[in-house]
PDB file of C-alpha atoms and ligand atoms in Angstrom:
ATOM      1  CA  MET A   1      53.788  -7.687  63.536  1.00  0.00           C
ATOM      2  CA  SER A   2      51.999  -7.331  60.291  1.00  0.00           C
ATOM      3  CA  LEU A   3      49.878  -9.997  58.690  1.00  0.00           C
ATOM      4  CA  ILE A   4      51.905 -12.710  57.145  1.00  0.00           C
ATOM      5  CA  SER A   5      51.345 -15.169  54.278  1.00  0.00           C
ATOM      6  CA  SER A   6      50.469 -18.676  55.213  1.00  0.00           C
ATOM      7  CA  LYS A   7      53.396 -20.368  53.446  1.00  0.00           C
ATOM      8  CA  GLU A   8      56.040 -20.375  56.311  1.00  0.00           C
ATOM      9  CA  GLU A   9      53.564 -21.466  58.869  1.00  0.00           C
ATOM     10  CA  LEU A  10      51.903 -24.187  56.778  1.00  0.00           C
ATOM     11  CA  PHE A  11      55.223 -25.545  55.677  1.00  0.00           C
ATOM     12  CA  LYS A  12      56.573 -25.551  59.203  1.00  0.00           C
ATOM     13  CA  ALA A  13      53.350 -27.415  60.264  1.00  0.00           C
ATOM     14  CA  MET A  14      53.928 -29.946  57.479  1.00  0.00           C
ATOM     15  CA  LYS A  15      57.702 -30.622  58.510  1.00  0.00           C
ATOM     16  CA  GLU A  16      56.742 -30.854  62.312  1.00  0.00           C
ATOM     17  CA  LYS A  17      53.582 -32.789  61.622  1.00  0.00           C
ATOM     18  CA  TYR A  18      50.989 -30.657  63.333  1.00  0.00           C
ATOM     19  CA  ALA A  19      47.938 -28.538  61.854  1.00  0.00           C
ATOM     20  CA  VAL A  20      47.372 -24.826  62.055  1.00  0.00           C
ATOM     21  CA  ALA A  21      43.863 -23.924  63.153  1.00  0.00           C
ATOM     22  CA  ALA A  22      41.955 -21.685  60.906  1.00  0.00           C
ATOM     23  CA  PHE A  23      38.840 -20.071  62.181  1.00  0.00           C
ATOM     24  CA  ASN A  24      36.064 -18.294  60.420  1.00  0.00           C
ATOM     25  CA  ILE A  25      35.357 -14.852  61.912  1.00  0.00           C
ATOM     26  CA  HIS A  26      32.477 -12.689  61.267  1.00  0.00           C
ATOM     27  CA  ASN A  27      32.958  -9.446  63.248  1.00  0.00           C
ATOM     28  CA  LEU A  28      35.100  -7.754  65.956  1.00  0.00           C
ATOM     29  CA  GLU A  29      33.819 -10.007  68.726  1.00  0.00           C
ATOM     30  CA  THR A  30      34.662 -13.359  66.958  1.00  0.00           C
ATOM     31  CA  LEU A  31      38.040 -11.964  65.915  1.00  0.00           C
ATOM     32  CA  LYS A  32      38.852 -11.058  69.489  1.00  0.00           C
ATOM     33  CA  ALA A  33      37.637 -14.520  70.797  1.00  0.00           C
ATOM     34  CA  VAL A  34      39.995 -16.433  68.415  1.00  0.00           C
ATOM     35  CA  MET A  35      42.987 -13.897  68.805  1.00  0.00           C
ATOM     36  CA  GLN A  36      42.984 -14.102  72.577  1.00  0.00           C
ATOM     37  CA  ALA A  37      42.773 -17.986  72.352  1.00  0.00           C
ATOM     38  CA  ALA A  38      45.770 -18.044  70.043  1.00  0.00           C
ATOM     39  CA  SER A  39      47.649 -15.611  71.926  1.00  0.00           C
ATOM     40  CA  GLU A  40      47.159 -17.645  75.283  1.00  0.00           C
ATOM     41  CA  GLU A  41      48.044 -20.807  73.546  1.00  0.00           C
ATOM     42  CA  LYS A  42      51.112 -19.137  71.839  1.00  0.00           C
ATOM     43  CA  SER A  43      49.810 -20.383  68.494  1.00  0.00           C
ATOM     44  CA  PRO A  44      50.000 -19.104  65.001  1.00  0.00           C
ATOM     45  CA  ILE A  45      46.508 -18.356  63.762  1.00  0.00           C
ATOM     46  CA  ILE A  46      44.600 -18.189  60.347  1.00  0.00           C
ATOM     47  CA  LEU A  47      41.678 -15.780  60.482  1.00  0.00           C
ATOM     48  CA  GLN A  48      39.348 -16.676  57.513  1.00  0.00           C
ATOM     49  CA  THR A  49      36.297 -15.030  56.091  1.00  0.00           C
ATOM     50  CA  THR A  50      33.806 -16.459  53.417  1.00  0.00           C
ATOM     51  CA  PRO A  51      32.409 -14.118  50.730  1.00  0.00           C
ATOM     52  CA  GLY A  52      29.153 -13.990  52.794  1.00  0.00           C
ATOM     53  CA  THR A  53      31.077 -12.490  55.670  1.00  0.00           C
ATOM     54  CA  LEU A  54      32.503  -9.870  53.297  1.00  0.00           C
ATOM     55  CA  LYS A  55      29.140  -8.873  52.284  1.00  0.00           C
ATOM     56  CA  HIS A  56      28.178  -8.485  55.917  1.00  0.00           C
ATOM     57  CA  ALA A  57      31.195  -6.662  57.207  1.00  0.00           C
ATOM     58  CA  GLY A  58      33.082  -5.157  54.242  1.00  0.00           C
ATOM     59  CA  VAL A  59      36.518  -6.205  53.124  1.00  0.00           C
ATOM     60  CA  LYS A  60      38.284  -3.063  54.274  1.00  0.00           C
ATOM     61  CA  TYR A  61      36.594  -3.478  57.765  1.00  0.00           C
ATOM     62  CA  ILE A  62      37.863  -6.858  57.940  1.00  0.00           C
ATOM     63  CA  VAL A  63      41.368  -6.149  56.692  1.00  0.00           C
ATOM     64  CA  ALA A  64      41.659  -3.225  59.261  1.00  0.00           C
ATOM     65  CA  ILE A  65      40.655  -5.189  62.270  1.00  0.00           C
ATOM     66  CA  ALA A  66      42.950  -8.242  61.384  1.00  0.00           C
ATOM     67  CA  GLU A  67      45.866  -6.042  60.686  1.00  0.00           C
ATOM     68  CA  ASN A  68      45.236  -4.286  64.064  1.00  0.00           C
ATOM     69  CA  ALA A  69      45.006  -7.623  65.693  1.00  0.00           C
ATOM     70  CA  ALA A  70      48.315  -8.960  64.202  1.00  0.00           C
ATOM     71  CA  SER A  71      50.159  -6.014  65.532  1.00  0.00           C
ATOM     72  CA  GLU A  72      48.513  -5.917  68.874  1.00  0.00           C
ATOM     73  CA  TYR A  73      48.800  -9.631  69.775  1.00  0.00           C
ATOM     74  CA  GLY A  74      52.113 -10.047  68.118  1.00  0.00           C
ATOM     75  CA  ILE A  75      51.581 -13.597  66.946  1.00  0.00           C
ATOM     76  CA  PRO A  76      51.948 -14.901  63.441  1.00  0.00           C
ATOM     77  CA  THR A  77      48.608 -14.039  61.964  1.00  0.00           C
ATOM     78  CA  ILE A  78      47.306 -14.923  58.459  1.00  0.00           C
ATOM     79  CA  LEU A  79      44.115 -13.263  56.767  1.00  0.00           C
ATOM     80  CA  HIS A  80      42.555 -15.868  54.539  1.00  0.00           C
ATOM     81  CA  LEU A  81      39.687 -15.660  52.165  1.00  0.00           C
ATOM     82  CA  ASP A  82      37.714 -18.910  52.411  1.00  0.00           C
ATOM     83  CA  HIS A  83      35.575 -20.569  49.594  1.00  0.00           C
ATOM     84  CA  CYS A  84      35.599 -18.052  46.910  1.00  0.00           C
ATOM     85  CA  ASP A  85      34.399 -18.714  43.488  1.00  0.00           C
ATOM     86  CA  ASN A  86      34.390 -15.144  42.020  1.00  0.00           C
ATOM     87  CA  ILE A  87      37.723 -14.153  40.631  1.00  0.00           C
ATOM     88  CA  GLU A  88      37.049 -10.347  41.047  1.00  0.00           C
ATOM     89  CA  THR A  89      36.338 -10.696  44.670  1.00  0.00           C
ATOM     90  CA  ILE A  90      39.563 -12.881  45.027  1.00  0.00           C
ATOM     91  CA  PHE A  91      41.771 -10.094  43.398  1.00  0.00           C
ATOM     92  CA  LYS A  92      40.047  -7.433  45.398  1.00  0.00           C
ATOM     93  CA  CYS A  93      40.879  -9.152  48.628  1.00  0.00           C
ATOM     94  CA  ILE A  94      44.516  -9.744  47.626  1.00  0.00           C
ATOM     95  CA  ASP A  95      44.767  -6.043  46.523  1.00  0.00           C
ATOM     96  CA  LEU A  96      43.195  -4.790  49.834  1.00  0.00           C
ATOM     97  CA  GLY A  97      45.483  -6.927  52.133  1.00  0.00           C
ATOM     98  CA  TYR A  98      44.409 -10.481  52.345  1.00  0.00           C
ATOM     99  CA  THR A  99      47.587 -12.692  52.616  1.00  0.00           C
ATOM    100  CA  SER A 100      46.002 -15.948  51.680  1.00  0.00           C
ATOM    101  CA  VAL A 101      43.027 -17.038  49.386  1.00  0.00           C
ATOM    102  CA  MET A 102      41.019 -20.131  48.700  1.00  0.00           C
ATOM    103  CA  VAL A 103      39.688 -20.612  45.065  1.00  0.00           C
ATOM    104  CA  ASP A 104      36.658 -22.709  45.178  1.00  0.00           C
ATOM    105  CA  GLY A 105      36.255 -24.206  41.604  1.00  0.00           C
ATOM    106  CA  SER A 106      34.549 -27.194  42.907  1.00  0.00           C
ATOM    107  CA  LYS A 107      31.495 -26.557  40.650  1.00  0.00           C
ATOM    108  CA  LEU A 108      33.575 -26.580  37.643  1.00  0.00           C
ATOM    109  CA  SER A 109      35.102 -29.286  35.498  1.00  0.00           C
ATOM    110  CA  PHE A 110      38.744 -30.353  36.355  1.00  0.00           C
ATOM    111  CA  GLU A 111      40.057 -28.595  33.315  1.00  0.00           C
ATOM    112  CA  GLN A 112      38.041 -25.341  34.200  1.00  0.00           C
ATOM    113  CA  ASN A 113      38.995 -25.611  37.909  1.00  0.00           C
ATOM    114  CA  VAL A 114      42.837 -25.791  36.765  1.00  0.00           C
ATOM    115  CA  ASP A 115      42.317 -22.715  34.567  1.00  0.00           C
ATOM    116  CA  MET A 116      40.706 -20.553  37.197  1.00  0.00           C
ATOM    117  CA  VAL A 117      43.104 -21.563  40.008  1.00  0.00           C
ATOM    118  CA  LYS A 118      46.006 -20.839  37.676  1.00  0.00           C
ATOM    119  CA  LYS A 119      45.004 -17.397  37.034  1.00  0.00           C
ATOM    120  CA  VAL A 120      44.657 -16.837  40.837  1.00  0.00           C
ATOM    121  CA  VAL A 121      47.931 -18.336  41.465  1.00  0.00           C
ATOM    122  CA  ASP A 122      49.678 -16.122  38.935  1.00  0.00           C
ATOM    123  CA  TYR A 123      48.113 -12.963  40.354  1.00  0.00           C
ATOM    124  CA  ALA A 124      48.495 -13.899  44.091  1.00  0.00           C
ATOM    125  CA  HIS A 125      52.095 -15.077  43.801  1.00  0.00           C
ATOM    126  CA  LYS A 126      53.275 -11.636  42.226  1.00  0.00           C
ATOM    127  CA  LYS A 127      51.997 -10.187  45.366  1.00  0.00           C
ATOM    128  CA  GLY A 128      53.392 -12.667  47.877  1.00  0.00           C
ATOM    129  CA  VAL A 129      49.793 -14.159  48.661  1.00  0.00           C
ATOM    130  CA  GLN A 130      49.335 -17.939  49.023  1.00  0.00           C
ATOM    131  CA  VAL A 131      46.612 -19.945  47.323  1.00  0.00           C
ATOM    132  CA  GLU A 132      44.611 -22.948  48.663  1.00  0.00           C
ATOM    133  CA  ALA A 133      42.241 -24.795  46.281  1.00  0.00           C
ATOM    134  CA  GLU A 134      40.128 -27.899  46.378  1.00  0.00           C
ATOM    135  CA  ILE A 135      39.845 -31.046  44.499  1.00  0.00           C
ATOM    136  CA  GLY A 136      36.936 -33.350  45.267  1.00  0.00           C
ATOM    137  CA  LYS A 137      33.790 -31.710  46.876  1.00  0.00           C
ATOM    138  CA  VAL A 138      33.308 -31.425  50.540  1.00  0.00           C
ATOM    139  CA  GLY A 139      29.593 -31.846  51.347  1.00  0.00           C
ATOM    140  CA  GLY A 140      27.485 -29.796  53.766  1.00  0.00           C
ATOM    141  CA  THR A 141      26.284 -26.049  53.965  1.00  0.00           C
ATOM    142  CA  GLU A 142      28.563 -23.046  54.415  1.00  0.00           C
ATOM    143  CA  ASP A 143      26.764 -19.733  53.911  1.00  0.00           C
ATOM    144  CA  ASP A 144      24.918 -19.775  50.658  1.00  0.00           C
ATOM    145  CA  VAL A 145      26.878 -22.779  49.409  1.00  0.00           C
ATOM    146  CA  MET A 146      25.090 -26.167  49.791  1.00  0.00           C
ATOM    147  CA  VAL A 147      26.626 -29.403  48.582  1.00  0.00           C
ATOM    148  CA  SER A 148      24.374 -32.392  49.041  1.00  0.00           C
ATOM    149  CA  GLU A 149      25.649 -35.811  50.135  1.00  0.00           C
ATOM    150  CA  TYR A 150      24.940 -36.971  46.586  1.00  0.00           C
ATOM    151  CA  GLU A 151      27.057 -34.243  44.961  1.00  0.00           C
ATOM    152  CA  ALA A 152      29.915 -34.483  47.573  1.00  0.00           C
ATOM    153  CA  SER A 153      32.906 -36.530  46.142  1.00  0.00           C
ATOM    154  CA  LEU A 154      36.031 -37.598  47.696  1.00  0.00           C
ATOM    155  CA  THR A 155      39.409 -36.550  46.306  1.00  0.00           C
ATOM    156  CA  ASP A 156      41.007 -38.900  43.725  1.00  0.00           C
ATOM    157  CA  PRO A 157      44.715 -39.079  44.642  1.00  0.00           C
ATOM    158  CA  ASP A 158      45.946 -38.984  40.962  1.00  0.00           C
ATOM    159  CA  ASP A 159      43.689 -35.965  40.297  1.00  0.00           C
ATOM    160  CA  ALA A 160      45.267 -34.400  43.363  1.00  0.00           C
ATOM    161  CA  VAL A 161      48.719 -34.816  41.992  1.00  0.00           C
ATOM    162  CA  GLU A 162      47.927 -33.442  38.610  1.00  0.00           C
ATOM    163  CA  PHE A 163      45.907 -30.650  40.106  1.00  0.00           C
ATOM    164  CA  VAL A 164      48.779 -29.503  42.367  1.00  0.00           C
ATOM    165  CA  LYS A 165      51.383 -29.867  39.473  1.00  0.00           C
ATOM    166  CA  ARG A 166      49.373 -27.838  36.928  1.00  0.00           C
ATOM    167  CA  THR A 167      48.075 -25.061  39.272  1.00  0.00           C
ATOM    168  CA  GLY A 168      51.374 -24.269  41.338  1.00  0.00           C
ATOM    169  CA  ILE A 169      48.905 -23.870  44.481  1.00  0.00           C
ATOM    170  CA  ASP A 170      50.514 -23.674  47.839  1.00  0.00           C
ATOM    171  CA  SER A 171      48.087 -25.813  49.988  1.00  0.00           C
ATOM    172  CA  LEU A 172      45.460 -28.461  49.004  1.00  0.00           C
ATOM    173  CA  ALA A 173      41.952 -28.876  50.383  1.00  0.00           C
ATOM    174  CA  ILE A 174      40.965 -32.483  50.161  1.00  0.00           C
ATOM    175  CA  ALA A 175      37.583 -34.183  50.444  1.00  0.00           C
ATOM    176  CA  ILE A 176      37.958 -37.322  52.741  1.00  0.00           C
ATOM    177  CA  GLY A 177      34.465 -37.568  54.222  1.00  0.00           C
ATOM    178  CA  THR A 178      34.060 -34.484  56.429  1.00  0.00           C
ATOM    179  CA  ALA A 179      31.276 -31.976  55.734  1.00  0.00           C
ATOM    180  CA  HIS A 180      30.555 -28.459  56.513  1.00  0.00           C
ATOM    181  CA  GLY A 181      28.142 -27.775  59.438  1.00  0.00           C
ATOM    182  CA  MET A 182      26.673 -30.348  61.807  1.00  0.00           C
ATOM    183  CA  TYR A 183      26.799 -34.118  61.122  1.00  0.00           C
ATOM    184  CA  LYS A 184      23.640 -36.298  61.202  1.00  0.00           C
ATOM    185  CA  GLY A 185      25.637 -39.416  62.484  1.00  0.00           C
ATOM    186  CA  LYS A 186      29.348 -39.758  63.052  1.00  0.00           C
ATOM    187  CA  PRO A 187      31.464 -38.669  60.162  1.00  0.00           C
ATOM    188  CA  LYS A 188      33.172 -41.314  58.115  1.00  0.00           C
ATOM    189  CA  ILE A 189      36.646 -40.264  57.361  1.00  0.00           C
ATOM    190  CA  ASP A 190      38.640 -42.057  54.699  1.00  0.00           C
ATOM    191  CA  PHE A 191      41.973 -42.174  56.441  1.00  0.00           C
ATOM    192  CA  GLU A 192      43.361 -44.460  53.975  1.00  0.00           C
ATOM    193  CA  ARG A 193      42.725 -42.042  51.056  1.00  0.00           C
ATOM    194  CA  LEU A 194      44.350 -39.232  53.211  1.00  0.00           C
ATOM    195  CA  ARG A 195      47.575 -41.401  53.747  1.00  0.00           C
ATOM    196  CA  VAL A 196      47.840 -42.179  50.012  1.00  0.00           C
ATOM    197  CA  ILE A 197      47.360 -38.537  49.125  1.00  0.00           C
ATOM    198  CA  ARG A 198      49.899 -37.395  51.582  1.00  0.00           C
ATOM    199  CA  GLY A 199      52.512 -39.824  50.213  1.00  0.00           C
ATOM    200  CA  LEU A 200      51.924 -38.252  46.789  1.00  0.00           C
ATOM    201  CA  VAL A 201      51.573 -34.658  47.341  1.00  0.00           C
ATOM    202  CA  ASP A 202      54.259 -32.425  48.937  1.00  0.00           C
ATOM    203  CA  ILE A 203      52.362 -29.373  49.851  1.00  0.00           C
ATOM    204  CA  PRO A 204      50.380 -28.686  53.065  1.00  0.00           C
ATOM    205  CA  LEU A 205      46.814 -30.476  53.121  1.00  0.00           C
ATOM    206  CA  VAL A 206      43.779 -28.775  54.419  1.00  0.00           C
ATOM    207  CA  LEU A 207      40.734 -30.364  56.186  1.00  0.00           C
ATOM    208  CA  HIS A 208      37.461 -28.551  55.726  1.00  0.00           C
ATOM    209  CA  GLY A 209      34.351 -29.207  57.979  1.00  0.00           C
ATOM    210  CA  ALA A 210      36.323 -29.872  61.161  1.00  0.00           C
ATOM    211  CA  SER A 211      33.466 -28.867  63.468  1.00  0.00           C
ATOM    212  CA  ASP A 212      31.491 -31.694  65.138  1.00  0.00           C
ATOM    213  CA  VAL A 213      34.157 -34.120  64.357  1.00  0.00           C
ATOM    214  CA  PRO A 214      35.135 -36.404  67.286  1.00  0.00           C
ATOM    215  CA  ASP A 215      38.455 -35.170  68.748  1.00  0.00           C
ATOM    216  CA  GLU A 216      40.244 -38.513  68.184  1.00  0.00           C
ATOM    217  CA  MET A 217      39.406 -38.227  64.561  1.00  0.00           C
ATOM    218  CA  ILE A 218      40.913 -34.917  64.091  1.00  0.00           C
ATOM    219  CA  ARG A 219      43.997 -36.140  66.016  1.00  0.00           C
ATOM    220  CA  LYS A 220      44.288 -39.132  63.544  1.00  0.00           C
ATOM    221  CA  ALA A 221      43.708 -36.786  60.579  1.00  0.00           C
ATOM    222  CA  VAL A 222      46.684 -34.582  61.751  1.00  0.00           C
ATOM    223  CA  SER A 223      48.927 -37.525  62.433  1.00  0.00           C
ATOM    224  CA  TYR A 224      48.202 -38.745  58.922  1.00  0.00           C
ATOM    225  CA  GLY A 225      49.278 -35.461  57.395  1.00  0.00           C
ATOM    226  CA  ILE A 226      46.590 -32.633  57.574  1.00  0.00           C
ATOM    227  CA  ASN A 227      48.144 -29.213  58.189  1.00  0.00           C
ATOM    228  CA  LYS A 228      45.163 -26.943  58.393  1.00  0.00           C
ATOM    229  CA  ILE A 229      41.855 -27.558  60.079  1.00  0.00           C
ATOM    230  CA  ASN A 230      38.934 -25.346  59.245  1.00  0.00           C
ATOM    231  CA  ILE A 231      36.398 -24.591  61.924  1.00  0.00           C
ATOM    232  CA  ALA A 232      33.425 -22.367  61.561  1.00  0.00           C
ATOM    233  CA  THR A 233      30.243 -24.095  63.040  1.00  0.00           C
ATOM    234  CA  ASP A 234      31.614 -25.087  66.419  1.00  0.00           C
ATOM    235  CA  LEU A 235      32.471 -21.283  67.132  1.00  0.00           C
ATOM    236  CA  LYS A 236      29.180 -20.058  65.935  1.00  0.00           C
ATOM    237  CA  ASN A 237      27.259 -22.535  68.022  1.00  0.00           C
ATOM    238  CA  ALA A 238      29.408 -21.543  71.144  1.00  0.00           C
ATOM    239  CA  PHE A 239      28.894 -17.920  70.518  1.00  0.00           C
ATOM    240  CA  GLY A 240      25.206 -18.075  69.803  1.00  0.00           C
ATOM    241  CA  LYS A 241      24.485 -20.429  72.692  1.00  0.00           C
ATOM    242  CA  ALA A 242      26.164 -18.152  75.262  1.00  0.00           C
ATOM    243  CA  LEU A 243      24.253 -15.110  73.818  1.00  0.00           C
ATOM    244  CA  LYS A 244      20.758 -16.967  74.306  1.00  0.00           C
ATOM    245  CA  GLU A 245      21.749 -17.992  77.805  1.00  0.00           C
ATOM    246  CA  PHE A 246      22.762 -14.523  78.686  1.00  0.00           C
ATOM    247  CA  PHE A 247      19.461 -13.033  77.530  1.00  0.00           C
ATOM    248  CA  LYS A 248      17.547 -15.844  79.368  1.00  0.00           C
ATOM    249  CA  ASP A 249      19.136 -14.626  82.694  1.00  0.00           C
ATOM    250  CA  ASN A 250      19.243 -10.866  81.709  1.00  0.00           C
ATOM    251  CA  PRO A 251      16.158 -10.196  79.423  1.00  0.00           C
ATOM    252  CA  ASP A 252      16.513  -6.351  79.936  1.00  0.00           C
ATOM    253  CA  GLU A 253      20.223  -5.888  79.281  1.00  0.00           C
ATOM    254  CA  TYR A 254      20.614  -3.723  76.242  1.00  0.00           C
ATOM    255  CA  ASP A 255      24.598  -3.029  76.425  1.00  0.00           C
ATOM    256  CA  PRO A 256      26.441  -4.783  73.773  1.00  0.00           C
ATOM    257  CA  ARG A 257      29.637  -4.463  75.847  1.00  0.00           C
ATOM    258  CA  LYS A 258      27.858  -6.611  78.390  1.00  0.00           C
ATOM    259  CA  TYR A 259      26.132  -9.104  76.372  1.00  0.00           C
ATOM    260  CA  PHE A 260      28.857  -9.993  74.029  1.00  0.00           C
ATOM    261  CA  MET A 261      31.277 -10.655  77.031  1.00  0.00           C
ATOM    262  CA  PRO A 262      30.017 -14.296  77.730  1.00  0.00           C
ATOM    263  CA  ALA A 263      29.744 -15.086  73.959  1.00  0.00           C
ATOM    264  CA  ILE A 264      33.358 -13.973  73.285  1.00  0.00           C
ATOM    265  CA  ASP A 265      34.519 -16.044  76.234  1.00  0.00           C
ATOM    266  CA  ALA A 266      32.718 -19.218  75.068  1.00  0.00           C
ATOM    267  CA  ALA A 267      33.986 -18.975  71.494  1.00  0.00           C
ATOM    268  CA  LYS A 268      37.416 -18.357  72.900  1.00  0.00           C
ATOM    269  CA  GLN A 269      37.282 -21.659  74.975  1.00  0.00           C
ATOM    270  CA  VAL A 270      36.261 -23.507  71.978  1.00  0.00           C
ATOM    271  CA  ALA A 271      39.094 -21.943  69.847  1.00  0.00           C
ATOM    272  CA  LYS A 272      41.697 -22.826  72.620  1.00  0.00           C
ATOM    273  CA  SER A 273      40.580 -26.558  72.648  1.00  0.00           C
ATOM    274  CA  LYS A 274      40.687 -26.766  68.869  1.00  0.00           C
ATOM    275  CA  ILE A 275      44.327 -25.085  68.772  1.00  0.00           C
ATOM    276  CA  LYS A 276      45.454 -27.758  71.215  1.00  0.00           C
ATOM    277  CA  LEU A 277      43.794 -30.691  69.234  1.00  0.00           C
ATOM    278  CA  ALA A 278      45.577 -29.263  65.929  1.00  0.00           C
ATOM    279  CA  GLY A 279      48.829 -29.237  67.864  1.00  0.00           C
ATOM    280  CA  CYS A 280      49.719 -25.755  66.964  1.00  0.00           C
ATOM    281  CA  ASN A 281      49.894 -24.545  70.544  1.00  0.00           C
ATOM    282  CA  ASN A 282      53.274 -23.469  71.705  1.00  0.00           C
ATOM    283  CA  LYS A 283      54.565 -23.131  68.115  1.00  0.00           C
ATOM    284  CA  VAL A 284      55.397 -19.393  68.360  1.00  0.00           C
TER     285      VAL A 284
HETATM  286  P1  LIG B   1      32.620 -26.187  59.688  1.00  0.00           P
HETATM  287  O1  LIG B   1      31.609 -25.190  59.770  1.00  0.00           O
HETATM  288  O2  LIG B   1      32.104 -27.578  59.660  1.00  0.00           O
HETATM  289  O3  LIG B   1      33.585 -25.965  60.818  1.00  0.00           O
HETATM  290  O4  LIG B   1      33.486 -26.080  58.233  1.00  0.00           O
HETATM  291  C1  LIG B   1      34.316 -24.896  58.271  1.00  0.00           C
HETATM  292  C2  LIG B   1      35.100 -24.830  57.038  1.00  0.00           C
HETATM  293  O5  LIG B   1      35.404 -25.779  56.533  1.00  0.00           O
HETATM  294  C3  LIG B   1      35.306 -23.497  56.575  1.00  0.00           C
HETATM  295  O6  LIG B   1      35.903 -23.717  55.121  1.00  0.00           O
END
């Protein structure tokens, strides 16, 4: 199986009221962790990389390992560019094999955001690639992007309707109170806002910042109409913690094939539990 676009999987999720789990990967090890998890849970999967990961690993390397994983595991696999505000990088990823992209115009005015997203939609759709975009601003820190609590702003339902209509995007990321990274207290999710947006917008809805959110809140968000949940920090934490523990017990080990094993397994266990939480297990 080759990499597929996100359209079919996300619309199926919308119709059947579950969410597809999207995991940020950074290298071969994190890719293997989430592919093994999805394969064991019989789940479609969205592999996503930020522009920071592209700098770290290189676009062609990521596309090559993702394409290989899609054919080796035989499950519906989407390769998505997460949070990109640079149109050249977006076009390059589309040209080199990404099947889905997120345009991040959150620093722009509404009109500028519409213009940029529309340009990407025109380019991407000609190549069968799907486009996610955000209206409102999710707070927190992701790679080099930091949005303070003060700057973060929840999605206005009427703006969401106009944005979807004018841009022709395939999925909409909404800000309803989650944030990238770890929370200081418990997140305050505006479920009522989600319910209203779901009633007005007829494309899949995306929840960013799904790490460190209590399970019951994720379940509720999915039952209120979220169709994609983005998880980065929880996987990074599990992977890093397992590595640190390994070296505490084995300070002289120097073989990456050994020290990466427990880290892959720890990230895989987290990915499996997120897949079940999203409800995309047994959907293949
Ligand atoms: P977390 O790091 O909070 O899981 O957020 C991930 C995300 O939203 C990626 O776009």
